[in-house]
Short mmCIF file of C-alpha atoms and ligand atoms in Angstrom, two decimals:
data_model
loop_
_atom_site.label_atom_id
_atom_site.label_comp_id
_atom_site.label_asym_id
_atom_site.label_seq_id
_atom_site.Cartn_x
_atom_site.Cartn_y
_atom_site.Cartn_z
CA UNK A 1308 0.00 0.00 0.00
CA UNK A 1309 1.43 3.39 -1.04
CA UNK A 1310 0.99 5.79 1.85
CA UNK A 1311 1.98 9.41 1.25
CA UNK A 1312 2.45 12.13 3.84
CA UNK A 1313 1.50 15.68 2.85
CA UNK A 1314 3.12 17.82 5.58
CA UNK A 1315 2.75 21.54 6.09
CA UNK A 1316 1.80 24.45 8.29
CA UNK A 1317 -1.68 24.91 6.74
CA UNK A 1318 -2.08 28.23 8.58
CA UNK A 1319 -4.75 28.28 7.14
CA UNK A 1320 -5.51 25.72 4.45
CA UNK A 1321 -6.03 27.27 0.98
CA UNK A 1322 -7.52 26.12 -2.31
CA UNK A 1323 -3.95 25.45 -3.44
CA UNK A 1324 -3.52 22.88 -0.63
CA UNK A 1325 -6.91 21.39 -1.41
CA UNK A 1326 -5.93 20.93 -5.04
CA UNK A 1327 -2.77 19.01 -4.00
CA UNK A 1328 -4.81 16.84 -1.58
CA UNK A 1329 -7.32 16.08 -4.32
CA UNK A 1330 -4.65 15.10 -6.85
CA UNK A 1331 -2.53 13.14 -4.36
CA UNK A 1332 -5.60 11.16 -3.28
CA UNK A 1333 -5.88 9.89 -6.85
CA UNK A 1334 -2.22 8.84 -7.08
CA UNK A 1335 -1.66 7.17 -3.70
CA UNK A 1336 -3.63 4.52 -1.82
CA UNK A 1337 -3.68 6.66 1.29
CA UNK A 1338 -2.72 10.29 1.98
CA UNK A 1339 -2.00 11.58 5.48
CA UNK A 1340 -2.26 15.37 5.60
CA UNK A 1341 -0.25 16.33 8.63
CA UNK A 1342 0.09 19.68 10.36
CA UNK A 1343 3.51 20.44 11.81
CA UNK A 1344 3.51 21.49 15.46
CA UNK A 1345 6.42 23.88 15.34
CA UNK A 1346 7.17 25.54 18.69
CA UNK A 1347 9.40 28.08 16.92
CA UNK A 1348 6.63 29.42 14.67
CA UNK A 1349 3.87 31.78 15.74
CA UNK A 1350 0.86 30.51 13.80
CA UNK A 1351 -2.43 32.40 13.61
CA UNK A 1352 -4.53 29.24 13.97
CA UNK A 1353 -3.92 26.68 16.72
CA UNK A 1354 -2.98 23.11 15.82
CA UNK A 1355 -6.51 22.01 16.77
CA UNK A 1356 -8.11 24.63 14.53
CA UNK A 1357 -5.89 23.74 11.58
CA UNK A 1358 -6.57 20.01 11.98
CA UNK A 1359 -10.33 20.65 12.28
CA UNK A 1360 -10.40 22.79 9.12
CA UNK A 1361 -8.49 20.15 7.17
CA UNK A 1362 -10.88 17.46 8.42
CA UNK A 1363 -13.81 19.54 7.18
CA UNK A 1364 -12.46 19.69 3.65
CA UNK A 1365 -11.52 15.99 3.32
CA UNK A 1366 -14.81 14.41 4.42
CA UNK A 1367 -15.52 13.21 0.87
CA UNK A 1368 -12.09 11.53 0.48
CA UNK A 1369 -12.16 8.04 2.03
CA UNK A 1370 -8.40 7.59 1.58
CA UNK A 1371 -7.33 10.89 3.16
CA UNK A 1372 -6.56 11.23 6.88
CA UNK A 1373 -5.67 14.35 8.86
CA UNK A 1374 -3.12 14.31 11.65
CA UNK A 1375 -0.44 16.48 13.29
CA UNK A 1376 3.15 15.84 14.23
CA UNK A 1377 6.15 17.37 15.94
CA UNK A 1378 9.82 16.63 15.46
CA UNK A 1379 11.44 15.34 12.31
CA UNK A 1380 9.44 14.41 9.25
CA UNK A 1381 11.57 11.28 8.69
CA UNK A 1382 10.65 9.95 12.14
CA UNK A 1383 6.98 10.71 11.62
CA UNK A 1384 6.97 9.04 8.18
CA UNK A 1385 8.54 5.91 9.69
CA UNK A 1386 5.93 5.85 12.43
CA UNK A 1387 3.20 6.02 9.77
CA UNK A 1388 4.80 3.30 7.60
CA UNK A 1389 5.27 5.78 4.78
CA UNK A 1390 8.27 6.41 2.56
CA UNK A 1391 6.71 9.11 0.38
CA UNK A 1392 6.39 12.81 1.08
CA UNK A 1393 4.21 14.91 -1.22
CA UNK A 1394 4.81 18.63 -1.59
CA UNK A 1395 3.24 21.25 -3.82
CA UNK A 1396 5.52 23.46 -5.90
CA UNK A 1397 4.39 26.88 -7.04
CA UNK A 1398 7.14 29.02 -8.49
CA UNK A 1399 10.91 28.80 -8.75
CA UNK A 1400 10.98 30.64 -5.43
CA UNK A 1401 9.68 27.48 -3.71
CA UNK A 1402 12.21 25.31 -5.45
CA UNK A 1403 15.40 26.16 -3.61
CA UNK A 1404 13.96 25.56 -0.15
CA UNK A 1405 12.04 22.44 -1.14
CA UNK A 1406 15.07 21.02 -2.95
CA UNK A 1407 17.18 21.48 0.19
CA UNK A 1408 14.51 19.87 2.41
CA UNK A 1409 14.05 16.93 0.05
CA UNK A 1410 17.81 16.29 -0.08
CA UNK A 1411 18.33 16.63 3.66
CA UNK A 1412 15.42 14.31 4.36
CA UNK A 1413 16.85 11.73 1.96
CA UNK A 1414 20.25 12.07 3.61
CA UNK A 1415 18.65 11.43 7.00
CA UNK A 1416 16.64 8.49 5.63
CA UNK A 1417 17.57 7.13 2.22
CA UNK A 1418 14.20 5.35 1.86
CA UNK A 1419 12.26 8.59 1.90
CA UNK A 1420 11.21 9.93 -1.51
CA UNK A 1421 9.86 13.45 -1.87
CA UNK A 1422 7.46 13.83 -4.78
CA UNK A 1423 6.52 17.26 -6.05
CA UNK A 1424 3.24 18.17 -7.63
CA UNK A 1425 3.21 21.29 -9.77
CA UNK A 1426 0.53 23.63 -8.61
CA UNK A 1427 -2.50 24.15 -10.75
CA UNK A 1428 -1.66 27.48 -12.45
CA UNK A 1429 -4.89 28.95 -11.03
CA UNK A 1430 -3.23 28.79 -7.61
CA UNK A 1431 0.38 29.67 -8.40
CA UNK A 1432 0.07 33.05 -6.65
CA UNK A 1433 -1.66 31.65 -3.58
CA UNK A 1434 -0.20 31.16 -0.11
CA UNK A 1435 -1.50 31.07 3.47
CA UNK A 1436 0.35 34.34 4.19
CA UNK A 1437 -1.33 36.09 1.24
CA UNK A 1438 -4.75 34.86 2.43
CA UNK A 1439 -4.10 36.26 5.93
CA UNK A 1440 -2.81 39.56 4.55
CA UNK A 1441 -5.83 40.09 2.29
CA UNK A 1442 -8.38 38.91 4.87
CA UNK A 1443 -7.03 41.00 7.75
CA UNK A 1444 -7.46 44.17 5.65
CA UNK A 1445 -11.01 43.23 4.65
CA UNK A 1446 -10.32 41.91 1.13
CA UNK A 1447 -12.33 39.09 -0.44
CA UNK A 1448 -10.76 35.66 0.16
CA UNK A 1449 -13.84 33.64 -0.81
CA UNK A 1450 -12.19 32.26 -3.95
CA UNK A 1451 -8.89 31.53 -2.24
CA UNK A 1452 -9.95 29.17 0.55
CA UNK A 1453 -12.27 26.12 0.58
CA UNK A 1454 -15.89 27.22 1.12
CA UNK A 1455 -16.32 24.80 4.06
CA UNK A 1456 -13.79 26.79 6.11
CA UNK A 1457 -14.35 30.33 4.78
CA UNK A 1458 -16.43 31.48 7.77
CA UNK A 1459 -14.00 30.06 10.34
CA UNK A 1460 -11.08 31.83 8.67
CA UNK A 1461 -12.95 35.13 8.33
CA UNK A 1462 -14.01 35.07 11.98
CA UNK A 1463 -10.41 34.66 13.12
CA UNK A 1464 -9.11 37.33 10.74
CA UNK A 1465 -11.75 39.82 11.96
CA UNK A 1466 -10.65 39.17 15.55
CA UNK A 1467 -7.07 39.94 14.48
CA UNK A 1468 -7.79 43.14 12.54
O1 PNS B 1191 3.81 24.56 4.95
P1 PNS B 1191 5.28 24.67 5.23
O2 PNS B 1191 5.52 25.63 6.37
O3 PNS B 1191 6.09 25.00 4.01
O4 PNS B 1191 5.75 23.19 5.73
C1 PNS B 1191 7.08 22.93 6.10
C2 PNS B 1191 7.25 21.50 6.62
C3 PNS B 1191 6.28 21.20 7.74
C4 PNS B 1191 7.01 20.55 5.49
C5 PNS B 1191 8.72 21.37 7.12
O5 PNS B 1191 9.03 22.43 7.97
C6 PNS B 1191 9.03 20.04 7.80
O6 PNS B 1191 9.00 19.00 7.18
N1 PNS B 1191 9.32 20.12 9.10
C7 PNS B 1191 9.57 18.94 9.92
C8 PNS B 1191 10.93 19.04 10.60
C9 PNS B 1191 11.99 18.32 9.80
O7 PNS B 1191 11.87 17.17 9.47
N2 PNS B 1191 13.07 19.04 9.47
C10 PNS B 1191 14.17 18.47 8.75
C11 PNS B 1191 14.08 18.71 7.28
S1 PNS B 1191 14.33 20.41 6.89
#
């Protein structure tokens, strides 16, 4: 069984993430979307909120699970019996960082393959930071985030503004 991990911050999940989840679910037997608990980052949404939002958008995918993890991705992948990491790539600007992460992860665990999915060009400009920036200043993010979580995201952004 081919189990892929799709790790990320998902602070918050966007339509770009959802597109990768949708496509990965058709390539792999099982996809585990996992939110990184990073004590060094100051996320807007708590781990619980990010996991809940992801769960809301994957209800129609029987082979997609949502989880969270802390520590090294290689250790988490081992624990989940997975040797595949899926990442989305938008522009060349993502490439350098993702290339470094993929190589370091393979150095730490030679079994681990990182597979990149090119973003759908409709989402190449999209990021969680852009969504937060637009939403906090009252811009329309309804076409940037999954409709199931739009209200939750807007509520939080209004509290912040
Ligand atoms: O959505 P993001 O912030 O680009 O996701 C980054 C993530 C979670 C994929 C990355 O930070 C990660 O894999 N962290 C786990 C820690 C780890 O394994 N580090 C070693 C490789 S750099």
